[in-house]
PDB file of C-alpha atoms in Angstrom:
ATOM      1  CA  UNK A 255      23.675   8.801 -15.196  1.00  0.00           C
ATOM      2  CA  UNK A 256      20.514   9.558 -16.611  1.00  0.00           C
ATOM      3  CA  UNK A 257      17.473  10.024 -14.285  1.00  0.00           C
ATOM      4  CA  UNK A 258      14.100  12.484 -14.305  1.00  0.00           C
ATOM      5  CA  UNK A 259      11.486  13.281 -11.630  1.00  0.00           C
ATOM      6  CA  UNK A 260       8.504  14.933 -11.552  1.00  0.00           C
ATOM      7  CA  UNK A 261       7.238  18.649 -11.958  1.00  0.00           C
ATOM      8  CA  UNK A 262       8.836  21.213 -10.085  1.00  0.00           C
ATOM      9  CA  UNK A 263       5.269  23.187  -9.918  1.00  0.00           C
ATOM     10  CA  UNK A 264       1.913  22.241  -8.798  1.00  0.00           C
ATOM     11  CA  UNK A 265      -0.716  22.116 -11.963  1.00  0.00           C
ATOM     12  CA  UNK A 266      -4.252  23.556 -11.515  1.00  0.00           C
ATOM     13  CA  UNK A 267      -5.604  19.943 -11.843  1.00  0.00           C
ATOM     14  CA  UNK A 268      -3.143  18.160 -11.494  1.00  0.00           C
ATOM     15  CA  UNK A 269      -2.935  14.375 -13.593  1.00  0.00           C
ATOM     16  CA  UNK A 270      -3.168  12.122 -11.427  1.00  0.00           C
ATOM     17  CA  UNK A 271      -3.322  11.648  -9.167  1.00  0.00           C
ATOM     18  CA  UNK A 272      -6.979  11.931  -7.046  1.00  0.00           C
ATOM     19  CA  UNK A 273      -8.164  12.665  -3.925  1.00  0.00           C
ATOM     20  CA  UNK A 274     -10.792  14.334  -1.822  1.00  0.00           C
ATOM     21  CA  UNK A 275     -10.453  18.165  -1.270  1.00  0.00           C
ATOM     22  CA  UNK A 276     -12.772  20.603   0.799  1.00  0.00           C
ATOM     23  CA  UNK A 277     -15.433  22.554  -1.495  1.00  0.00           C
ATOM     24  CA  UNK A 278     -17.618  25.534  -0.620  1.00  0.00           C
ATOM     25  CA  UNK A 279     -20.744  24.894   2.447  1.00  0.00           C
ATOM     26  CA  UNK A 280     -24.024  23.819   0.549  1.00  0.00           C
ATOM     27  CA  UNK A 281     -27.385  25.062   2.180  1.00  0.00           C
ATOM     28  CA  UNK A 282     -30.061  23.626   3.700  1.00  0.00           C
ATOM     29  CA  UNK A 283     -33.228  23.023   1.593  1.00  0.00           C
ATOM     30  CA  UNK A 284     -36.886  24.283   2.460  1.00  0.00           C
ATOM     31  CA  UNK A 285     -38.904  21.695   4.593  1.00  0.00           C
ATOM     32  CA  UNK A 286     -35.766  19.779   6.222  1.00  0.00           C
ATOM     33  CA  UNK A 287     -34.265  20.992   9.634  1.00  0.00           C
ATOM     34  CA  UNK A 288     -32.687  24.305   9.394  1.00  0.00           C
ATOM     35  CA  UNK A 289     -29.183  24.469  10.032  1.00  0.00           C
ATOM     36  CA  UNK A 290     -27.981  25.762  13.040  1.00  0.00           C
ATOM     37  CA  UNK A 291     -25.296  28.874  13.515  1.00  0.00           C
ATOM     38  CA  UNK A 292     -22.175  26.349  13.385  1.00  0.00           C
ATOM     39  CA  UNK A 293     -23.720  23.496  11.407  1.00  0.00           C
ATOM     40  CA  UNK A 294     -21.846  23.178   8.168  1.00  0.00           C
ATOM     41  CA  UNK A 295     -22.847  21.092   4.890  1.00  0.00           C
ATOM     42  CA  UNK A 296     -21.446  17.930   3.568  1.00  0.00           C
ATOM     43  CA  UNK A 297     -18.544  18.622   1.287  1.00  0.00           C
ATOM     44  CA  UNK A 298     -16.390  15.958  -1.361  1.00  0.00           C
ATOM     45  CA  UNK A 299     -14.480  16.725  -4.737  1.00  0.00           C
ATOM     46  CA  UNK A 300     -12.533  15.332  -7.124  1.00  0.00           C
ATOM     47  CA  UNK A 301     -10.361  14.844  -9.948  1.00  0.00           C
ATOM     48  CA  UNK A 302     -10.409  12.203 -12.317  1.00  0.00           C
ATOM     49  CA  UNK A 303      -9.281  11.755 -15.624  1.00  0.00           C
ATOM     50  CA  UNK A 304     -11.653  10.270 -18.771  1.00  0.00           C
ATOM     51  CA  UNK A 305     -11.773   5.992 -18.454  1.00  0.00           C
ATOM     52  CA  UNK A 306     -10.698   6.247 -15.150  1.00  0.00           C
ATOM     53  CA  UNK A 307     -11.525   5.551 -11.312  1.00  0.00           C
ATOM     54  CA  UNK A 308     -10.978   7.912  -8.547  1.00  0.00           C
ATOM     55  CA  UNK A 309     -12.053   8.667  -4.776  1.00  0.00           C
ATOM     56  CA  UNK A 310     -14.150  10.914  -3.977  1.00  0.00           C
ATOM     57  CA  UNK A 311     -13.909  11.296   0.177  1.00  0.00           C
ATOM     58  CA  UNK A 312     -17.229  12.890   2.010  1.00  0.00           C
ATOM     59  CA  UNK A 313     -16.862  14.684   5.158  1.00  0.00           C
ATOM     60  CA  UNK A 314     -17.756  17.895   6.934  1.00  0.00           C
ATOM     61  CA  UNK A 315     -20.772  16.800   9.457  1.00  0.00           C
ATOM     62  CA  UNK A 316     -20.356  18.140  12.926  1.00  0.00           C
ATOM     63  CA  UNK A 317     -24.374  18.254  13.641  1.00  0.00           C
ATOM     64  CA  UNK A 318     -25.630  16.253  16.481  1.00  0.00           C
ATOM     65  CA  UNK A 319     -25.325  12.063  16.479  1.00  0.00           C
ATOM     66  CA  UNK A 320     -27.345  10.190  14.567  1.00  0.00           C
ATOM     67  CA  UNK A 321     -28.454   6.791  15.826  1.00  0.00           C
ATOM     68  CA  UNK A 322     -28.438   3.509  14.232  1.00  0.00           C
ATOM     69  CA  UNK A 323     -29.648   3.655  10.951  1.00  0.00           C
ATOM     70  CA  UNK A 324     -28.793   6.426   9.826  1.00  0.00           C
ATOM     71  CA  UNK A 325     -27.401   6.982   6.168  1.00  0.00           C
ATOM     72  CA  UNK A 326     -24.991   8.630   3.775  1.00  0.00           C
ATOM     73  CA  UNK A 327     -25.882   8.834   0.213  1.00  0.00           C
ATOM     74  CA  UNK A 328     -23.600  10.403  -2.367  1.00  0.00           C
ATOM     75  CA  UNK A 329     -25.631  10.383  -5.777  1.00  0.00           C
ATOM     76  CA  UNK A 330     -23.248  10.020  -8.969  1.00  0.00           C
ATOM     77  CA  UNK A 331     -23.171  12.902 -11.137  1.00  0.00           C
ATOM     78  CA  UNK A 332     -24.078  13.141 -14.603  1.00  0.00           C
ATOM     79  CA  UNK A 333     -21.956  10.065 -16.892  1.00  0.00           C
ATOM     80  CA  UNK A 334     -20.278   8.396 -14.228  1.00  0.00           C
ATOM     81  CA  UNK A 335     -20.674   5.481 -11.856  1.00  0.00           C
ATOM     82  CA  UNK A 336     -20.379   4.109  -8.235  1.00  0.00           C
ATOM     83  CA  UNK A 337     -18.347   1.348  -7.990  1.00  0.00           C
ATOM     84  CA  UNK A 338     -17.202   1.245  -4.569  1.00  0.00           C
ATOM     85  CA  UNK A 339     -17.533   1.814  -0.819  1.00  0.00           C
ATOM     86  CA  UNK A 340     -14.605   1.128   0.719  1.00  0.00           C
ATOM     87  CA  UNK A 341     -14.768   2.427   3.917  1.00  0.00           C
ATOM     88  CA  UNK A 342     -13.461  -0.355   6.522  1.00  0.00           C
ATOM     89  CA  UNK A 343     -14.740   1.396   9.962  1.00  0.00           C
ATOM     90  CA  UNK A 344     -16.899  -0.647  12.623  1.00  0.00           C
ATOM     91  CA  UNK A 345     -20.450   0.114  12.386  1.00  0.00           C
ATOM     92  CA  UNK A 346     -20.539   0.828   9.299  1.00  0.00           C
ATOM     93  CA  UNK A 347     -21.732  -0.783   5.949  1.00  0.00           C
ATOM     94  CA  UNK A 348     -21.461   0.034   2.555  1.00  0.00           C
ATOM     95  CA  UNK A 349     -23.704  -0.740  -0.554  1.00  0.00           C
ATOM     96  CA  UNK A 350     -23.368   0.162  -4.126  1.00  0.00           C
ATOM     97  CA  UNK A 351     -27.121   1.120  -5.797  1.00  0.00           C
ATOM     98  CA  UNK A 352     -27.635  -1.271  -9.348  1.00  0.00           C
ATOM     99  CA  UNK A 353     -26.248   0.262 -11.836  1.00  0.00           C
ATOM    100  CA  UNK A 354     -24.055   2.579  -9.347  1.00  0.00           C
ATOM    101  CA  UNK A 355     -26.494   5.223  -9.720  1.00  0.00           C
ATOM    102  CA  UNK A 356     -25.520   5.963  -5.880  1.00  0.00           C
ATOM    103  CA  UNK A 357     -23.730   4.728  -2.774  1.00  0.00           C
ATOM    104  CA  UNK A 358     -24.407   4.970   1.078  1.00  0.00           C
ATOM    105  CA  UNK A 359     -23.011   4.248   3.970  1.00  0.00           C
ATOM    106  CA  UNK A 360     -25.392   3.117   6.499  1.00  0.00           C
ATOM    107  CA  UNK A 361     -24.573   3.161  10.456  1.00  0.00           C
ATOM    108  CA  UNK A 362     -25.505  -0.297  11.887  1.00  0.00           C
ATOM    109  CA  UNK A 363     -23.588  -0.326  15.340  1.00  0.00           C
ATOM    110  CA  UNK A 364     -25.559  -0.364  18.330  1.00  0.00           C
ATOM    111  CA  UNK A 365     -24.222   2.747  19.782  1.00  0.00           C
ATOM    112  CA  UNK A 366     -24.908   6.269  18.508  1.00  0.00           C
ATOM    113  CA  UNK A 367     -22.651   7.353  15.979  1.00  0.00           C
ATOM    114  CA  UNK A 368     -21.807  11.052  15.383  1.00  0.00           C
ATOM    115  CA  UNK A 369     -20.611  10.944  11.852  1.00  0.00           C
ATOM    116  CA  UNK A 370     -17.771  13.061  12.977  1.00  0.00           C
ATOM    117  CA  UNK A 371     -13.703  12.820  12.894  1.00  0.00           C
ATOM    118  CA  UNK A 372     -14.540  10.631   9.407  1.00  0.00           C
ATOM    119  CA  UNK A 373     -13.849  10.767   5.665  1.00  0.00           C
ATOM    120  CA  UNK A 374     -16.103   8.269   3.939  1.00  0.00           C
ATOM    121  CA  UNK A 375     -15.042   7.276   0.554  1.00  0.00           C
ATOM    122  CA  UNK A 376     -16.787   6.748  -3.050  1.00  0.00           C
ATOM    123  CA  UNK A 377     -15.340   5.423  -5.518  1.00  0.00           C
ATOM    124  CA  UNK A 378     -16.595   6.918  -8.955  1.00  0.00           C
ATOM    125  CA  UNK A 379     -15.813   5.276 -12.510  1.00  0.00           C
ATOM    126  CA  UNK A 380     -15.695   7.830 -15.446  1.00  0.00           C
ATOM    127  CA  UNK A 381     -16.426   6.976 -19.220  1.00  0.00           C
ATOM    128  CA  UNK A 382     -13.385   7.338 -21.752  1.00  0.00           C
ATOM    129  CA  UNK A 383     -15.330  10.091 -23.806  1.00  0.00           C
ATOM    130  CA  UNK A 384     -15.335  12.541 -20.599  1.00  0.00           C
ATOM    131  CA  UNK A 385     -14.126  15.873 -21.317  1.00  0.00           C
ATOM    132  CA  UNK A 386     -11.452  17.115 -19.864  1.00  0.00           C
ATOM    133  CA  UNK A 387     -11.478  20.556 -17.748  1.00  0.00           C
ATOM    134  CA  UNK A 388     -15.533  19.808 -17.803  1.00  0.00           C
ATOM    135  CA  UNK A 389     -17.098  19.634 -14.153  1.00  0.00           C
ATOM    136  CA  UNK A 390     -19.680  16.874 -13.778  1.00  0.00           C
ATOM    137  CA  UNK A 391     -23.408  18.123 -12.766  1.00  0.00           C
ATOM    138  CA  UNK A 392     -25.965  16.587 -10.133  1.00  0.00           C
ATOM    139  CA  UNK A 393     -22.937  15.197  -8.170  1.00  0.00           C
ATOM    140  CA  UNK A 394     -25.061  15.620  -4.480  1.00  0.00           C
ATOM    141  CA  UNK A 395     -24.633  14.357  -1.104  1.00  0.00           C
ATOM    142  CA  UNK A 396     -27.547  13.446   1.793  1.00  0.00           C
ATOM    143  CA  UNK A 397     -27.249  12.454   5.564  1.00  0.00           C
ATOM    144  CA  UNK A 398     -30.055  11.323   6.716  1.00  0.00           C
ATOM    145  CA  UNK A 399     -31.598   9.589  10.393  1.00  0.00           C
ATOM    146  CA  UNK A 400     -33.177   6.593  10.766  1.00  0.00           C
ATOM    147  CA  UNK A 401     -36.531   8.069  10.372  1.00  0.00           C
ATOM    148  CA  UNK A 402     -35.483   9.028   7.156  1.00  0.00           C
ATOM    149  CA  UNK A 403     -35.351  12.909   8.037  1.00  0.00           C
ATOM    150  CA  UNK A 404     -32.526  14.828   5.868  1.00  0.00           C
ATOM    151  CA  UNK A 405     -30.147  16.284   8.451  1.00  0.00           C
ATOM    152  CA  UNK A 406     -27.645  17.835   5.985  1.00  0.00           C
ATOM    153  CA  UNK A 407     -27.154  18.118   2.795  1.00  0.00           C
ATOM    154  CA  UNK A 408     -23.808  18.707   0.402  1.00  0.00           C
ATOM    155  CA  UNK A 409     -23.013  18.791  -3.539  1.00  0.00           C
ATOM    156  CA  UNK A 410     -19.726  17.157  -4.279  1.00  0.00           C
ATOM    157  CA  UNK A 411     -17.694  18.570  -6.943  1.00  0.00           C
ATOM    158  CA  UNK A 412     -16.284  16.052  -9.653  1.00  0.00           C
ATOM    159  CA  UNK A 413     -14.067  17.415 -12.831  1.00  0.00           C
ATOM    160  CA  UNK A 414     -12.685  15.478 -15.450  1.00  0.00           C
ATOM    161  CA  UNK A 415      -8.652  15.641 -15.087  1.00  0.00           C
ATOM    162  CA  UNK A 416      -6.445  15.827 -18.252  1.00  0.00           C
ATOM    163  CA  UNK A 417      -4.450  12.786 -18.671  1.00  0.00           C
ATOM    164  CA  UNK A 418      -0.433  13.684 -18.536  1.00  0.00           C
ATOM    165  CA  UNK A 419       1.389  13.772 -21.949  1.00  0.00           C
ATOM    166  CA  UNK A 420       4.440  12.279 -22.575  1.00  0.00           C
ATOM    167  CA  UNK A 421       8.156  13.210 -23.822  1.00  0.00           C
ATOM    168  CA  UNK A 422       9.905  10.727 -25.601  1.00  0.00           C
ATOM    169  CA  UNK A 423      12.131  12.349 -27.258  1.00  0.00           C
ATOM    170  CA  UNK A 424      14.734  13.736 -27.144  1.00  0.00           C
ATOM    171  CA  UNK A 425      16.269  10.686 -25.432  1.00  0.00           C
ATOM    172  CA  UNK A 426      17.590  11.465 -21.814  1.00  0.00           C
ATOM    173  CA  UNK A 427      21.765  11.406 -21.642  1.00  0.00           C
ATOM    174  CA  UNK A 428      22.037  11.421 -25.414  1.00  0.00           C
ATOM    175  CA  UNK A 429      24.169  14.220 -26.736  1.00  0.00           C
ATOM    176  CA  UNK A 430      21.833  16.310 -28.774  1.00  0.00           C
ATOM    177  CA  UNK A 431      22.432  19.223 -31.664  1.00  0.00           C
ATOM    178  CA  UNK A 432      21.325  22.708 -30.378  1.00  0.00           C
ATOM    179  CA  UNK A 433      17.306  22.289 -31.907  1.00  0.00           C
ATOM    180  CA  UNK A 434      16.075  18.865 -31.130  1.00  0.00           C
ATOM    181  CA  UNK A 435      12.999  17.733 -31.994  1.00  0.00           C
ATOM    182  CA  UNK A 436      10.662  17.072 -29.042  1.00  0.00           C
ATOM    183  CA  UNK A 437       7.914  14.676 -29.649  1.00  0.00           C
ATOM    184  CA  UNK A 438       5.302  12.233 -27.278  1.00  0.00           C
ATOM    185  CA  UNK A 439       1.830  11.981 -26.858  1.00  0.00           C
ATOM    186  CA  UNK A 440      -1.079  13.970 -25.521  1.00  0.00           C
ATOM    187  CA  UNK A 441      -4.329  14.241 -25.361  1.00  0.00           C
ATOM    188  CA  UNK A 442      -6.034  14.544 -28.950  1.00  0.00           C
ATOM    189  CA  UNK A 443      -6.339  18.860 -29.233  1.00  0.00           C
ATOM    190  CA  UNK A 444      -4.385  19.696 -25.971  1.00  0.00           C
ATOM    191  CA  UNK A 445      -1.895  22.431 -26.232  1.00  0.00           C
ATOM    192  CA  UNK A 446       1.666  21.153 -25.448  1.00  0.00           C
ATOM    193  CA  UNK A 447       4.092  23.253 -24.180  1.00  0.00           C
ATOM    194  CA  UNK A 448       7.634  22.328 -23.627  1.00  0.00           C
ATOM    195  CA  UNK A 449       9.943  24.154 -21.256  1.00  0.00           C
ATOM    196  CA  UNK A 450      13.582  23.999 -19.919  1.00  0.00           C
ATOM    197  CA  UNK A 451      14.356  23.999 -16.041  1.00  0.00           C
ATOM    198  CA  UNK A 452      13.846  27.971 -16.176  1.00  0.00           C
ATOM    199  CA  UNK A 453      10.395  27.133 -17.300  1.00  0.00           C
ATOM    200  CA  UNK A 454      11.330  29.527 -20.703  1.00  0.00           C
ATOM    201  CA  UNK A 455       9.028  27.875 -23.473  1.00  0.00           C
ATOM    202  CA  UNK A 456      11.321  25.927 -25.879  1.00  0.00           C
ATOM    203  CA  UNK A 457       8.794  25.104 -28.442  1.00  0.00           C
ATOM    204  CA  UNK A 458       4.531  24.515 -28.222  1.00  0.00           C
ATOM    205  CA  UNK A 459       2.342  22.957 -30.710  1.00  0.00           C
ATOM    206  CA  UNK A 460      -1.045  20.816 -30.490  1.00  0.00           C
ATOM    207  CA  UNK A 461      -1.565  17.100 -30.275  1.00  0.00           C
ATOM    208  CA  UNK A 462      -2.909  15.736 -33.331  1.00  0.00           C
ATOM    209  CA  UNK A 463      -6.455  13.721 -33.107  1.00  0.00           C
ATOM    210  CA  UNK A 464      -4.273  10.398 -32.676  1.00  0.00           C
ATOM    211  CA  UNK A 465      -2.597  11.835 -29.834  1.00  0.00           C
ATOM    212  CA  UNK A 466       0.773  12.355 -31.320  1.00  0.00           C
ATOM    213  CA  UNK A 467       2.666  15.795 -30.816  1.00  0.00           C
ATOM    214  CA  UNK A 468       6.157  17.379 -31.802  1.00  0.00           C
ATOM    215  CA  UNK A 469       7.606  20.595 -32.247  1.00  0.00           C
ATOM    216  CA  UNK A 470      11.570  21.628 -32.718  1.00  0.00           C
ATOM    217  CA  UNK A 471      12.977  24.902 -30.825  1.00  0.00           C
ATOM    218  CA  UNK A 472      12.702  28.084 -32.490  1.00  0.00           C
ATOM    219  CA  UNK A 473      15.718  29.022 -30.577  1.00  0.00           C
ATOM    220  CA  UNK A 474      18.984  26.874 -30.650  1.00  0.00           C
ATOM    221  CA  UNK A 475      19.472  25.322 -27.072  1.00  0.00           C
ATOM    222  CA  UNK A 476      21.936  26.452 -24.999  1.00  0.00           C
ATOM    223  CA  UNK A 477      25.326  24.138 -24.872  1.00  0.00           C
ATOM    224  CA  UNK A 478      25.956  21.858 -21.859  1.00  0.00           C
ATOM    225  CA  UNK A 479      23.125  19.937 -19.583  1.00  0.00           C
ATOM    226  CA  UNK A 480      19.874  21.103 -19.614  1.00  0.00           C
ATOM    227  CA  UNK A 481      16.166  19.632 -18.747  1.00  0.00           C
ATOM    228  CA  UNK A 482      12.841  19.287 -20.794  1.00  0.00           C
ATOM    229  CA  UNK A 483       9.362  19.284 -19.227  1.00  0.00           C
ATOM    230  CA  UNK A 484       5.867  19.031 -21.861  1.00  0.00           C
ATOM    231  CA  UNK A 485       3.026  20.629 -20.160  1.00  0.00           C
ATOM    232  CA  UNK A 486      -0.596  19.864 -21.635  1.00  0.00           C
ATOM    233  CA  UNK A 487      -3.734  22.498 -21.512  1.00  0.00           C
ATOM    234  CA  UNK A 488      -7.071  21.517 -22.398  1.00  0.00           C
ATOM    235  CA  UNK A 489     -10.378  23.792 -21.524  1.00  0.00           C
ATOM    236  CA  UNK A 490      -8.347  25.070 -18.058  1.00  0.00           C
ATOM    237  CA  UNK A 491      -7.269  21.773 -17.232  1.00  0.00           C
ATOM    238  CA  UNK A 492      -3.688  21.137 -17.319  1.00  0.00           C
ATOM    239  CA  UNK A 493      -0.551  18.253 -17.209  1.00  0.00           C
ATOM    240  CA  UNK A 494       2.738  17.631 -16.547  1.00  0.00           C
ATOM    241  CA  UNK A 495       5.160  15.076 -18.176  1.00  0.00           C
ATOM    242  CA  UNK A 496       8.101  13.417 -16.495  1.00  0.00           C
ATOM    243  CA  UNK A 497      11.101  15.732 -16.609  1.00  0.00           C
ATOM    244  CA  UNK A 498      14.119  14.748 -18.435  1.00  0.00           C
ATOM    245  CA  UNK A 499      17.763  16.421 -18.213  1.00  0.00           C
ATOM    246  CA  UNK A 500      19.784  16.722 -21.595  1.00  0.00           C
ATOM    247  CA  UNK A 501      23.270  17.050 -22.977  1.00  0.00           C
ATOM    248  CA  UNK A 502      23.445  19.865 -25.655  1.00  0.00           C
ATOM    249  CA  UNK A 503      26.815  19.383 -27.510  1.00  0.00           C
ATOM    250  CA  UNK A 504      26.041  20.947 -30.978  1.00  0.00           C
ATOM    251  CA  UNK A 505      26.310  24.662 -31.185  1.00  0.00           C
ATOM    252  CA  UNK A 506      23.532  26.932 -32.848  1.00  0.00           C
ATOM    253  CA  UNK A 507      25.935  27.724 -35.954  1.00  0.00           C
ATOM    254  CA  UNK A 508      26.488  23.582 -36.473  1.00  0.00           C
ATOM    255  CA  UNK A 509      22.481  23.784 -36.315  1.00  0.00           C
ATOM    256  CA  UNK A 510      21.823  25.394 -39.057  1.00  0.00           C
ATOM    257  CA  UNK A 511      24.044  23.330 -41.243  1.00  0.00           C
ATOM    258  CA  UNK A 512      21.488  20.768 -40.279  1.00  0.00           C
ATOM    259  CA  UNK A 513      18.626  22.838 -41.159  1.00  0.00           C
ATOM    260  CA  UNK A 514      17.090  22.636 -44.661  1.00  0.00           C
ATOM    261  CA  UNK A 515      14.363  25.012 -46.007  1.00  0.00           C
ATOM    262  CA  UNK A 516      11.423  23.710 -47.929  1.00  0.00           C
ATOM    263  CA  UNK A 517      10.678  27.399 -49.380  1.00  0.00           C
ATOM    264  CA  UNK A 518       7.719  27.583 -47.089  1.00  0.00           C
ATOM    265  CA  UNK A 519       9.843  28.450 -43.687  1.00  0.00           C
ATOM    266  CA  UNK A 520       9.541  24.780 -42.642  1.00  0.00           C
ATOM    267  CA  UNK A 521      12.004  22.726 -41.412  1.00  0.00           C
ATOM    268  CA  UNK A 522      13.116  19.173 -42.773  1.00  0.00           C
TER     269      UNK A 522
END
């Protein structure tokens, strides 16, 4: 039986998958309350891939409590949106700016909230021309009191994932000859890189601007069951494929009776 799963290593950015993650401290600006010895700043990142929504999740106060209106404010960075608060805890309420410019959360219970043992969640919508690997700019993060008074401040970091490639061919279970073609999609100009289960390269090429990719082994394939994995790299950001095991029958001297030379070193 035929089956796959997913990578057996981490990426650096990972495809998909998005959550929050802990960046550096920010500092506190001239004219607001200075932070204290064991204040820390407001701290949210991201990945998300181009067309896309994701979560970015703000946390990291552990100042004094703040009273009843006090607010969070996470401005969008540069080309994307706000498009959601979804944060269901009492007390608190959520608005979107027009536009989605921004979001806050804004503390409206009538006992004093600390802003502590929380994550508060922004959704963020990102065009389909983002760049991959590319880090958003102005992405920044406020608390403020009632009065209106900045009590910390944060930058949230938000980078434009690189959408996973596929591998759709060769078919999983299918006997193959020793050099199959591989071929899927990718991201237009992403580097794709196809390894076995030892993570040895089999073959690499670049995706074409309408996403398309192949490439045959420069090396015949080993006989007997195998697995294929396509890994895509674009500007530092990187993707995994589905895995897919394999059944090698042909042998590397029954390849080359298969292989055909067009003069130029190509193969038909």
């Amino acid at each position: 039986m035929s089956w796959c799963r997913r990578s057996w290593k981490t990426t650096l950015l990972g495809s998909l998958a998005v959550a929050g993650a802990m960046a550096g401290p920010a500092t506190a600006y001239g004219g607001e309350r200075p932070a204290g010895p064991d204040d820390r700043g407001l701290w949210a990142s991201a990945v998300i891939e181009p067309g896309h929504k994701g979560v970015v999740e703000v946390g990291g106060y552990d100042g004094e409590p703040l009273g009843e209106g006090s607010v969070l404010t996470l401005t969008a960075p540069a080309g994307a949106r706000v498009t959601g608060v979804p944060f269901a805890g009492p007390g608190y309420r959520g608005a979107v700016a027009e536009g989605g410019s921004s979001g806050t959360y804004t503390f409206v219970g009538a006992a004093v909230s600390t802003w502590k043992g929380h994550t508060f969640p922004f959704v963020l919508s990102l065009p389909p021309d983002a760049e991959p690997g590319t880090r958003l700019p102005d992405c920044t993060l406020a608390l403020r009191d009632a009065e209106g008074t900045v009590r910390r401040r944060g930058s949230c970091s938000v980078t434009v994932g690189l959408p996973a490639p596929t591998l759709s061919r060769p078919a999983s279970g299918v006997p193959l000859s020793a050099s199959p073609e591989a071929s899927g999609t990718a991201y237009p100009g992403a580097q794709v890189t196809v390894r076995d289960a030892l993570e040895e390269e089999v073959c690499a090429t670049t995706a074409a601007p309408s996403g398309l990719w192949s490439c045959v082994p420069g090396i015949a394939l080993p006989a007997g069951a195998g697995r294929l994995q396509a890994t895509a790299t674009l500007n530092g950001a990187s993707a995994m494929s589905e895995q897919i095991d394999i059944m090698v029958s042909g042998s590397a001297q029954e390849q080359q009776h298969d292989t055909v030379s067009d003069g130029g070193g190509g193969r038909l």
